[in-house]
Amino acid sequence: MKQLFILLMLFVSVKGECLSEPNTQKTIVVAASASLPPYVIEDTNSGIQLEILKAAFKSQGISNIDIHYMSNKRAEQQLMQGKVDIALNFPPVLTSHVYKSDELLRYQNVAVSLADKDLKISSIYDLAGKSVLAFQNATNFIEAPFKSVTNILRSYEEVVNQEAQVDHLMKGWVDVIILERRVFLYYLEKYKQSAEVKPFIVHAIFKEAPRPAFFYSKTLKNIFNLGLGEIIESGQYQAIIRLDGTEYAQLSEPELRE
């Protein structure tokens, strides 16, 4: 019955959305950042966001998903050109060919500095005059007035490899790094395995950011939203968040039912 409903959605949508609609039998291509653990982990094709995405589609009978890893900027271009079906990261300003799903989860971007520098940072404006290393495309993802404040920083750079942000901070090469809280904690634990971690301060100066997925097809977005609602209602969504995507991906179906 569920498969019939999905097919009906696709049939009805053809009238309003012309020839670019997805064939759910073909592989769905997802663009994801290669360095965003614990949300996306390339080595295992897992992580919190990927497991939510896969579970939502699986609840709708769709499992043929191919993850392509690339930078945020390339993912943006590929989605707008229709070369991928879904991008997990996309700037807030949408185009006519990009459709935003319901919220998968929320990111909490933070600024982090070393404690011995004793930096007083209680707002975005307090970053002025400091050297800052942020994640790629941060000026398009973080709310105003961050983009304008980057013009009055002592230096400002963005990197794809967020592991390097923790290394630069601990070595004192930059005053502040800006990244998502869970991403920071993940790479901090990894850094501890080979180097000394200096005392640091986390400055929660940014708003929580809802994170949907972004679709080239409105119909595929609607199917995904149905699946997302189902896994939230069943408790599967909460299990993914609680266990971390990598741990969740290793569980078998019987273990999930226990």
PDB file of C-alpha atoms in Angstrom:
ATOM      1  CA  MET A   1       0.000   0.000   0.000  1.00  0.00           C
ATOM      2  CA  LYS A   2       2.841   2.389   0.883  1.00  0.00           C
ATOM      3  CA  GLN A   3       4.612   1.694  -2.437  1.00  0.00           C
ATOM      4  CA  LEU A   4       1.344   2.415  -4.288  1.00  0.00           C
ATOM      5  CA  PHE A   5       0.989   5.740  -2.463  1.00  0.00           C
ATOM      6  CA  ILE A   6       4.542   6.755  -3.401  1.00  0.00           C
ATOM      7  CA  LEU A   7       3.925   5.840  -7.048  1.00  0.00           C
ATOM      8  CA  LEU A   8       0.729   7.906  -7.012  1.00  0.00           C
ATOM      9  CA  MET A   9       2.676  10.880  -5.628  1.00  0.00           C
ATOM     10  CA  LEU A  10       5.153  10.578  -8.459  1.00  0.00           C
ATOM     11  CA  PHE A  11       2.395  10.247 -11.071  1.00  0.00           C
ATOM     12  CA  VAL A  12       0.450  13.286  -9.862  1.00  0.00           C
ATOM     13  CA  SER A  13       3.598  15.395  -9.575  1.00  0.00           C
ATOM     14  CA  VAL A  14       4.548  14.910 -13.228  1.00  0.00           C
ATOM     15  CA  LYS A  15       1.772  17.290 -14.294  1.00  0.00           C
ATOM     16  CA  GLY A  16       3.132  20.148 -12.193  1.00  0.00           C
ATOM     17  CA  GLU A  17       6.851  19.519 -12.179  1.00  0.00           C
ATOM     18  CA  CYS A  18       7.608  18.477 -15.775  1.00  0.00           C
ATOM     19  CA  LEU A  19      10.425  16.105 -16.754  1.00  0.00           C
ATOM     20  CA  SER A  20      12.960  16.502 -13.953  1.00  0.00           C
ATOM     21  CA  GLU A  21      11.161  14.254 -11.458  1.00  0.00           C
ATOM     22  CA  PRO A  22      13.034  11.342  -9.908  1.00  0.00           C
ATOM     23  CA  ASN A  23      12.639   7.698 -10.738  1.00  0.00           C
ATOM     24  CA  THR A  24      12.681   6.024  -7.321  1.00  0.00           C
ATOM     25  CA  GLN A  25      14.112   2.868  -8.915  1.00  0.00           C
ATOM     26  CA  LYS A  26      17.298   4.667  -9.898  1.00  0.00           C
ATOM     27  CA  THR A  27      20.087   5.494  -7.494  1.00  0.00           C
ATOM     28  CA  ILE A  28      19.554   8.621  -5.412  1.00  0.00           C
ATOM     29  CA  VAL A  29      22.774  10.639  -5.318  1.00  0.00           C
ATOM     30  CA  VAL A  30      23.530  12.559  -2.121  1.00  0.00           C
ATOM     31  CA  ALA A  31      26.230  15.231  -1.830  1.00  0.00           C
ATOM     32  CA  ALA A  32      27.812  15.359   1.619  1.00  0.00           C
ATOM     33  CA  SER A  33      30.831  16.980   3.224  1.00  0.00           C
ATOM     34  CA  ALA A  34      33.740  14.567   3.638  1.00  0.00           C
ATOM     35  CA  SER A  35      34.822  16.021   6.981  1.00  0.00           C
ATOM     36  CA  LEU A  36      31.779  16.526   9.174  1.00  0.00           C
ATOM     37  CA  PRO A  37      31.842  13.810  11.840  1.00  0.00           C
ATOM     38  CA  PRO A  38      29.827  12.758  13.768  1.00  0.00           C
ATOM     39  CA  TYR A  39      27.168  13.916  11.312  1.00  0.00           C
ATOM     40  CA  VAL A  40      28.849  12.500   8.193  1.00  0.00           C
ATOM     41  CA  ILE A  41      31.694   9.965   8.314  1.00  0.00           C
ATOM     42  CA  GLU A  42      33.154   9.077   4.927  1.00  0.00           C
ATOM     43  CA  ASP A  43      35.151   6.007   6.026  1.00  0.00           C
ATOM     44  CA  THR A  44      32.018   4.137   7.076  1.00  0.00           C
ATOM     45  CA  ASN A  45      29.385   5.897   4.953  1.00  0.00           C
ATOM     46  CA  SER A  46      27.573   6.656   8.180  1.00  0.00           C
ATOM     47  CA  GLY A  47      27.061   9.400  10.737  1.00  0.00           C
ATOM     48  CA  ILE A  48      24.003  10.979  12.319  1.00  0.00           C
ATOM     49  CA  GLN A  49      22.740  12.861   9.260  1.00  0.00           C
ATOM     50  CA  LEU A  50      23.363  10.024   6.827  1.00  0.00           C
ATOM     51  CA  GLU A  51      21.652   7.461   9.056  1.00  0.00           C
ATOM     52  CA  ILE A  52      18.600   9.716   9.449  1.00  0.00           C
ATOM     53  CA  LEU A  53      18.467  10.165   5.673  1.00  0.00           C
ATOM     54  CA  LYS A  54      18.841   6.436   4.955  1.00  0.00           C
ATOM     55  CA  ALA A  55      16.312   5.420   7.611  1.00  0.00           C
ATOM     56  CA  ALA A  56      13.697   7.890   6.354  1.00  0.00           C
ATOM     57  CA  PHE A  57      14.013   6.647   2.780  1.00  0.00           C
ATOM     58  CA  LYS A  58      14.103   2.998   3.867  1.00  0.00           C
ATOM     59  CA  SER A  59      10.770   3.491   5.642  1.00  0.00           C
ATOM     60  CA  GLN A  60       9.390   4.451   2.205  1.00  0.00           C
ATOM     61  CA  GLY A  61      10.916   1.414   0.488  1.00  0.00           C
ATOM     62  CA  ILE A  62      13.930   3.262  -0.964  1.00  0.00           C
ATOM     63  CA  SER A  63      17.442   1.983  -0.234  1.00  0.00           C
ATOM     64  CA  ASN A  64      19.404   2.658  -3.423  1.00  0.00           C
ATOM     65  CA  ILE A  65      21.364   5.664  -2.145  1.00  0.00           C
ATOM     66  CA  ASP A  66      24.856   6.678  -3.268  1.00  0.00           C
ATOM     67  CA  ILE A  67      26.846   9.165  -1.168  1.00  0.00           C
ATOM     68  CA  HIS A  68      29.269  11.467  -3.009  1.00  0.00           C
ATOM     69  CA  TYR A  69      31.695  13.399  -0.803  1.00  0.00           C
ATOM     70  CA  MET A  70      32.635  16.936  -1.765  1.00  0.00           C
ATOM     71  CA  SER A  71      33.066  20.471  -0.450  1.00  0.00           C
ATOM     72  CA  ASN A  72      30.050  22.590   0.515  1.00  0.00           C
ATOM     73  CA  LYS A  73      30.618  24.904  -2.440  1.00  0.00           C
ATOM     74  CA  ARG A  74      30.793  22.066  -4.944  1.00  0.00           C
ATOM     75  CA  ALA A  75      27.697  20.432  -3.430  1.00  0.00           C
ATOM     76  CA  GLU A  76      25.831  23.712  -3.904  1.00  0.00           C
ATOM     77  CA  GLN A  77      26.828  23.890  -7.574  1.00  0.00           C
ATOM     78  CA  GLN A  78      26.075  20.207  -8.239  1.00  0.00           C
ATOM     79  CA  LEU A  79      22.592  20.446  -6.728  1.00  0.00           C
ATOM     80  CA  MET A  80      21.676  23.601  -8.638  1.00  0.00           C
ATOM     81  CA  GLN A  81      22.766  21.883 -11.865  1.00  0.00           C
ATOM     82  CA  GLY A  82      20.765  18.744 -11.050  1.00  0.00           C
ATOM     83  CA  LYS A  83      23.881  16.569 -10.978  1.00  0.00           C
ATOM     84  CA  VAL A  84      22.995  15.318  -7.492  1.00  0.00           C
ATOM     85  CA  ASP A  85      19.549  14.706  -6.033  1.00  0.00           C
ATOM     86  CA  ILE A  86      20.214  15.848  -2.466  1.00  0.00           C
ATOM     87  CA  ALA A  87      22.723  18.087  -0.702  1.00  0.00           C
ATOM     88  CA  LEU A  88      23.069  17.941   3.067  1.00  0.00           C
ATOM     89  CA  ASN A  89      24.526  21.447   3.229  1.00  0.00           C
ATOM     90  CA  PHE A  90      23.222  24.406   1.258  1.00  0.00           C
ATOM     91  CA  PRO A  91      23.181  28.164   1.949  1.00  0.00           C
ATOM     92  CA  PRO A  92      19.938  29.524   3.462  1.00  0.00           C
ATOM     93  CA  VAL A  93      18.935  31.405   0.301  1.00  0.00           C
ATOM     94  CA  LEU A  94      17.192  28.888  -1.961  1.00  0.00           C
ATOM     95  CA  THR A  95      16.780  28.957  -5.732  1.00  0.00           C
ATOM     96  CA  SER A  96      13.735  27.927  -7.737  1.00  0.00           C
ATOM     97  CA  HIS A  97      15.198  24.455  -8.333  1.00  0.00           C
ATOM     98  CA  VAL A  98      16.063  23.662  -4.714  1.00  0.00           C
ATOM     99  CA  TYR A  99      13.528  22.369  -2.177  1.00  0.00           C
ATOM    100  CA  LYS A 100      14.103  22.297   1.566  1.00  0.00           C
ATOM    101  CA  SER A 101      12.976  19.287   3.584  1.00  0.00           C
ATOM    102  CA  ASP A 102      11.706  19.230   7.131  1.00  0.00           C
ATOM    103  CA  GLU A 103      14.377  19.623   9.806  1.00  0.00           C
ATOM    104  CA  LEU A 104      16.722  16.635  10.251  1.00  0.00           C
ATOM    105  CA  LEU A 105      18.411  18.087  13.326  1.00  0.00           C
ATOM    106  CA  ARG A 106      19.968  21.290  14.643  1.00  0.00           C
ATOM    107  CA  TYR A 107      23.566  22.464  14.454  1.00  0.00           C
ATOM    108  CA  GLN A 108      25.100  24.602  17.180  1.00  0.00           C
ATOM    109  CA  ASN A 109      28.005  26.562  15.749  1.00  0.00           C
ATOM    110  CA  VAL A 110      30.415  27.927  18.354  1.00  0.00           C
ATOM    111  CA  ALA A 111      33.576  30.001  18.617  1.00  0.00           C
ATOM    112  CA  VAL A 112      36.460  28.381  20.522  1.00  0.00           C
ATOM    113  CA  SER A 113      39.566  30.085  21.937  1.00  0.00           C
ATOM    114  CA  LEU A 114      42.427  29.055  24.220  1.00  0.00           C
ATOM    115  CA  ALA A 115      41.848  29.928  27.863  1.00  0.00           C
ATOM    116  CA  ASP A 116      45.313  31.436  28.332  1.00  0.00           C
ATOM    117  CA  LYS A 117      44.493  34.160  25.785  1.00  0.00           C
ATOM    118  CA  ASP A 118      41.647  35.300  28.037  1.00  0.00           C
ATOM    119  CA  LEU A 119      39.533  36.550  25.138  1.00  0.00           C
ATOM    120  CA  LYS A 120      36.234  38.165  26.042  1.00  0.00           C
ATOM    121  CA  ILE A 121      33.804  36.981  23.384  1.00  0.00           C
ATOM    122  CA  SER A 122      30.130  37.316  24.219  1.00  0.00           C
ATOM    123  CA  SER A 123      28.818  38.364  20.797  1.00  0.00           C
ATOM    124  CA  ILE A 124      29.768  38.102  17.128  1.00  0.00           C
ATOM    125  CA  TYR A 125      31.081  41.675  17.237  1.00  0.00           C
ATOM    126  CA  ASP A 126      33.661  40.647  19.854  1.00  0.00           C
ATOM    127  CA  LEU A 127      35.501  38.693  17.140  1.00  0.00           C
ATOM    128  CA  ALA A 128      36.718  42.018  15.689  1.00  0.00           C
ATOM    129  CA  GLY A 129      40.499  42.338  15.505  1.00  0.00           C
ATOM    130  CA  LYS A 130      41.145  38.617  16.029  1.00  0.00           C
ATOM    131  CA  SER A 131      42.494  35.914  13.739  1.00  0.00           C
ATOM    132  CA  VAL A 132      39.698  33.481  12.917  1.00  0.00           C
ATOM    133  CA  LEU A 133      39.652  30.110  11.161  1.00  0.00           C
ATOM    134  CA  ALA A 134      36.164  28.915  10.166  1.00  0.00           C
ATOM    135  CA  PHE A 135      34.641  26.033   8.215  1.00  0.00           C
ATOM    136  CA  GLN A 136      34.212  26.410   4.468  1.00  0.00           C
ATOM    137  CA  ASN A 137      31.420  28.736   3.339  1.00  0.00           C
ATOM    138  CA  ALA A 138      30.780  29.821   6.942  1.00  0.00           C
ATOM    139  CA  THR A 139      29.856  33.343   5.840  1.00  0.00           C
ATOM    140  CA  ASN A 140      26.894  31.896   3.926  1.00  0.00           C
ATOM    141  CA  PHE A 141      25.756  29.571   6.716  1.00  0.00           C
ATOM    142  CA  ILE A 142      26.128  31.678   9.866  1.00  0.00           C
ATOM    143  CA  GLU A 143      23.602  34.385  10.604  1.00  0.00           C
ATOM    144  CA  ALA A 144      24.237  38.122  10.329  1.00  0.00           C
ATOM    145  CA  PRO A 145      26.243  40.077  11.265  1.00  0.00           C
ATOM    146  CA  PHE A 146      28.961  37.406  10.944  1.00  0.00           C
ATOM    147  CA  LYS A 147      29.681  38.016   7.249  1.00  0.00           C
ATOM    148  CA  SER A 148      30.170  41.766   7.726  1.00  0.00           C
ATOM    149  CA  VAL A 149      32.279  41.249  10.858  1.00  0.00           C
ATOM    150  CA  THR A 150      34.791  39.180   8.855  1.00  0.00           C
ATOM    151  CA  ASN A 151      35.834  42.455   7.212  1.00  0.00           C
ATOM    152  CA  ILE A 152      37.174  43.795  10.527  1.00  0.00           C
ATOM    153  CA  LEU A 153      39.057  40.688  11.664  1.00  0.00           C
ATOM    154  CA  ARG A 154      42.844  40.672  11.902  1.00  0.00           C
ATOM    155  CA  SER A 155      42.724  37.666   9.576  1.00  0.00           C
ATOM    156  CA  TYR A 156      40.022  35.331   8.334  1.00  0.00           C
ATOM    157  CA  GLU A 157      40.267  31.988   6.535  1.00  0.00           C
ATOM    158  CA  GLU A 158      37.972  29.063   5.823  1.00  0.00           C
ATOM    159  CA  VAL A 159      38.989  25.408   5.509  1.00  0.00           C
ATOM    160  CA  VAL A 160      37.377  22.208   4.235  1.00  0.00           C
ATOM    161  CA  ASN A 161      39.342  19.980   6.643  1.00  0.00           C
ATOM    162  CA  GLN A 162      37.894  20.815  10.054  1.00  0.00           C
ATOM    163  CA  GLU A 163      40.377  18.589  11.863  1.00  0.00           C
ATOM    164  CA  ALA A 164      42.970  21.232  10.958  1.00  0.00           C
ATOM    165  CA  GLN A 165      40.962  23.828  12.886  1.00  0.00           C
ATOM    166  CA  VAL A 166      41.575  22.063  16.202  1.00  0.00           C
ATOM    167  CA  ASP A 167      45.268  21.635  15.380  1.00  0.00           C
ATOM    168  CA  HIS A 168      45.657  25.337  14.516  1.00  0.00           C
ATOM    169  CA  LEU A 169      43.895  26.401  17.705  1.00  0.00           C
ATOM    170  CA  MET A 170      45.944  24.166  20.013  1.00  0.00           C
ATOM    171  CA  LYS A 171      49.195  25.351  18.418  1.00  0.00           C
ATOM    172  CA  GLY A 172      48.188  28.987  18.889  1.00  0.00           C
ATOM    173  CA  TRP A 173      48.278  29.740  15.186  1.00  0.00           C
ATOM    174  CA  VAL A 174      44.853  31.416  15.324  1.00  0.00           C
ATOM    175  CA  ASP A 175      42.924  33.185  18.077  1.00  0.00           C
ATOM    176  CA  VAL A 176      39.544  31.633  17.376  1.00  0.00           C
ATOM    177  CA  ILE A 177      38.086  28.723  15.447  1.00  0.00           C
ATOM    178  CA  ILE A 178      34.437  28.555  14.400  1.00  0.00           C
ATOM    179  CA  LEU A 179      32.746  25.207  13.875  1.00  0.00           C
ATOM    180  CA  GLU A 180      29.818  23.089  14.973  1.00  0.00           C
ATOM    181  CA  ARG A 181      29.911  21.964  18.630  1.00  0.00           C
ATOM    182  CA  ARG A 182      29.683  18.207  18.049  1.00  0.00           C
ATOM    183  CA  VAL A 183      32.228  18.416  15.228  1.00  0.00           C
ATOM    184  CA  PHE A 184      34.619  20.219  17.572  1.00  0.00           C
ATOM    185  CA  LEU A 185      34.200  17.626  20.330  1.00  0.00           C
ATOM    186  CA  TYR A 186      34.715  14.779  17.848  1.00  0.00           C
ATOM    187  CA  TYR A 187      38.004  16.175  16.534  1.00  0.00           C
ATOM    188  CA  LEU A 188      39.100  17.186  20.020  1.00  0.00           C
ATOM    189  CA  GLU A 189      38.856  13.555  21.161  1.00  0.00           C
ATOM    190  CA  LYS A 190      40.871  12.505  18.127  1.00  0.00           C
ATOM    191  CA  TYR A 191      43.486  15.202  18.816  1.00  0.00           C
ATOM    192  CA  LYS A 192      43.880  13.955  22.416  1.00  0.00           C
ATOM    193  CA  GLN A 193      45.199  10.641  21.137  1.00  0.00           C
ATOM    194  CA  SER A 194      48.422  12.174  19.825  1.00  0.00           C
ATOM    195  CA  ALA A 195      48.893  15.604  21.407  1.00  0.00           C
ATOM    196  CA  GLU A 196      48.261  17.639  24.522  1.00  0.00           C
ATOM    197  CA  VAL A 197      44.970  19.494  24.706  1.00  0.00           C
ATOM    198  CA  LYS A 198      45.290  22.972  26.171  1.00  0.00           C
ATOM    199  CA  PRO A 199      42.471  24.503  28.247  1.00  0.00           C
ATOM    200  CA  PHE A 200      39.943  26.199  26.011  1.00  0.00           C
ATOM    201  CA  ILE A 201      36.753  28.247  26.189  1.00  0.00           C
ATOM    202  CA  VAL A 202      33.657  27.623  24.081  1.00  0.00           C
ATOM    203  CA  HIS A 203      31.815  30.844  23.221  1.00  0.00           C
ATOM    204  CA  ALA A 204      28.160  30.150  22.340  1.00  0.00           C
ATOM    205  CA  ILE A 205      27.635  33.334  20.325  1.00  0.00           C
ATOM    206  CA  PHE A 206      25.619  31.874  17.442  1.00  0.00           C
ATOM    207  CA  LYS A 207      21.995  30.781  17.237  1.00  0.00           C
ATOM    208  CA  GLU A 208      21.061  27.139  16.870  1.00  0.00           C
ATOM    209  CA  ALA A 209      20.692  26.356  13.176  1.00  0.00           C
ATOM    210  CA  PRO A 210      17.960  23.993  11.916  1.00  0.00           C
ATOM    211  CA  ARG A 211      19.442  21.599   9.347  1.00  0.00           C
ATOM    212  CA  PRO A 212      17.115  20.279   6.647  1.00  0.00           C
ATOM    213  CA  ALA A 213      18.250  18.407   3.563  1.00  0.00           C
ATOM    214  CA  PHE A 214      18.033  20.121   0.178  1.00  0.00           C
ATOM    215  CA  PHE A 215      16.468  18.467  -2.864  1.00  0.00           C
ATOM    216  CA  TYR A 216      16.496  19.065  -6.594  1.00  0.00           C
ATOM    217  CA  SER A 217      13.061  17.423  -6.802  1.00  0.00           C
ATOM    218  CA  LYS A 218      10.021  18.566  -4.850  1.00  0.00           C
ATOM    219  CA  THR A 219       8.494  15.096  -5.096  1.00  0.00           C
ATOM    220  CA  LEU A 220      11.550  13.346  -3.674  1.00  0.00           C
ATOM    221  CA  LYS A 221      11.560  15.918  -0.871  1.00  0.00           C
ATOM    222  CA  ASN A 222       7.935  15.107  -0.073  1.00  0.00           C
ATOM    223  CA  ILE A 223       8.673  11.364   0.014  1.00  0.00           C
ATOM    224  CA  PHE A 224      11.588  11.985   2.346  1.00  0.00           C
ATOM    225  CA  ASN A 225       9.433  14.134   4.656  1.00  0.00           C
ATOM    226  CA  LEU A 226       6.931  11.283   4.933  1.00  0.00           C
ATOM    227  CA  GLY A 227       9.721   8.913   5.923  1.00  0.00           C
ATOM    228  CA  LEU A 228      11.212  11.366   8.381  1.00  0.00           C
ATOM    229  CA  GLY A 229       7.855  11.714  10.103  1.00  0.00           C
ATOM    230  CA  GLU A 230       7.541   7.935  10.327  1.00  0.00           C
ATOM    231  CA  ILE A 231      10.947   7.323  11.927  1.00  0.00           C
ATOM    232  CA  ILE A 232      10.333  10.135  14.428  1.00  0.00           C
ATOM    233  CA  GLU A 233       7.014   8.577  15.385  1.00  0.00           C
ATOM    234  CA  SER A 234       8.494   5.066  15.664  1.00  0.00           C
ATOM    235  CA  GLY A 235      11.423   6.158  17.877  1.00  0.00           C
ATOM    236  CA  GLN A 236      14.042   5.179  15.280  1.00  0.00           C
ATOM    237  CA  TYR A 237      15.081   8.809  14.857  1.00  0.00           C
ATOM    238  CA  GLN A 238      15.748   9.179  18.595  1.00  0.00           C
ATOM    239  CA  ALA A 239      17.845   5.990  18.546  1.00  0.00           C
ATOM    240  CA  ILE A 240      20.080   7.417  15.804  1.00  0.00           C
ATOM    241  CA  ILE A 241      20.624  10.666  17.721  1.00  0.00           C
ATOM    242  CA  ARG A 242      21.206   8.862  21.020  1.00  0.00           C
ATOM    243  CA  LEU A 243      23.601   6.214  19.749  1.00  0.00           C
ATOM    244  CA  ASP A 244      25.514   8.402  17.260  1.00  0.00           C
ATOM    245  CA  GLY A 245      25.188   7.547  13.594  1.00  0.00           C
ATOM    246  CA  THR A 246      28.208   5.243  13.415  1.00  0.00           C
ATOM    247  CA  GLU A 247      27.115   3.089  16.346  1.00  0.00           C
ATOM    248  CA  TYR A 248      23.557   2.971  15.044  1.00  0.00           C
ATOM    249  CA  ALA A 249      24.695   1.807  11.604  1.00  0.00           C
ATOM    250  CA  GLN A 250      26.385  -1.231  13.187  1.00  0.00           C
ATOM    251  CA  LEU A 251      23.166  -2.511  14.821  1.00  0.00           C
ATOM    252  CA  SER A 252      21.165  -5.292  13.232  1.00  0.00           C
ATOM    253  CA  GLU A 253      17.383  -5.172  12.782  1.00  0.00           C
ATOM    254  CA  PRO A 254      16.698  -7.518  15.758  1.00  0.00           C
ATOM    255  CA  GLU A 255      18.887  -5.328  17.992  1.00  0.00           C
ATOM    256  CA  LEU A 256      16.940  -2.247  16.948  1.00  0.00           C
ATOM    257  CA  ARG A 257      13.673  -3.853  17.964  1.00  0.00           C
ATOM    258  CA  GLU A 258      14.883  -4.812  21.471  1.00  0.00           C
TER     259      GLU A 258
END
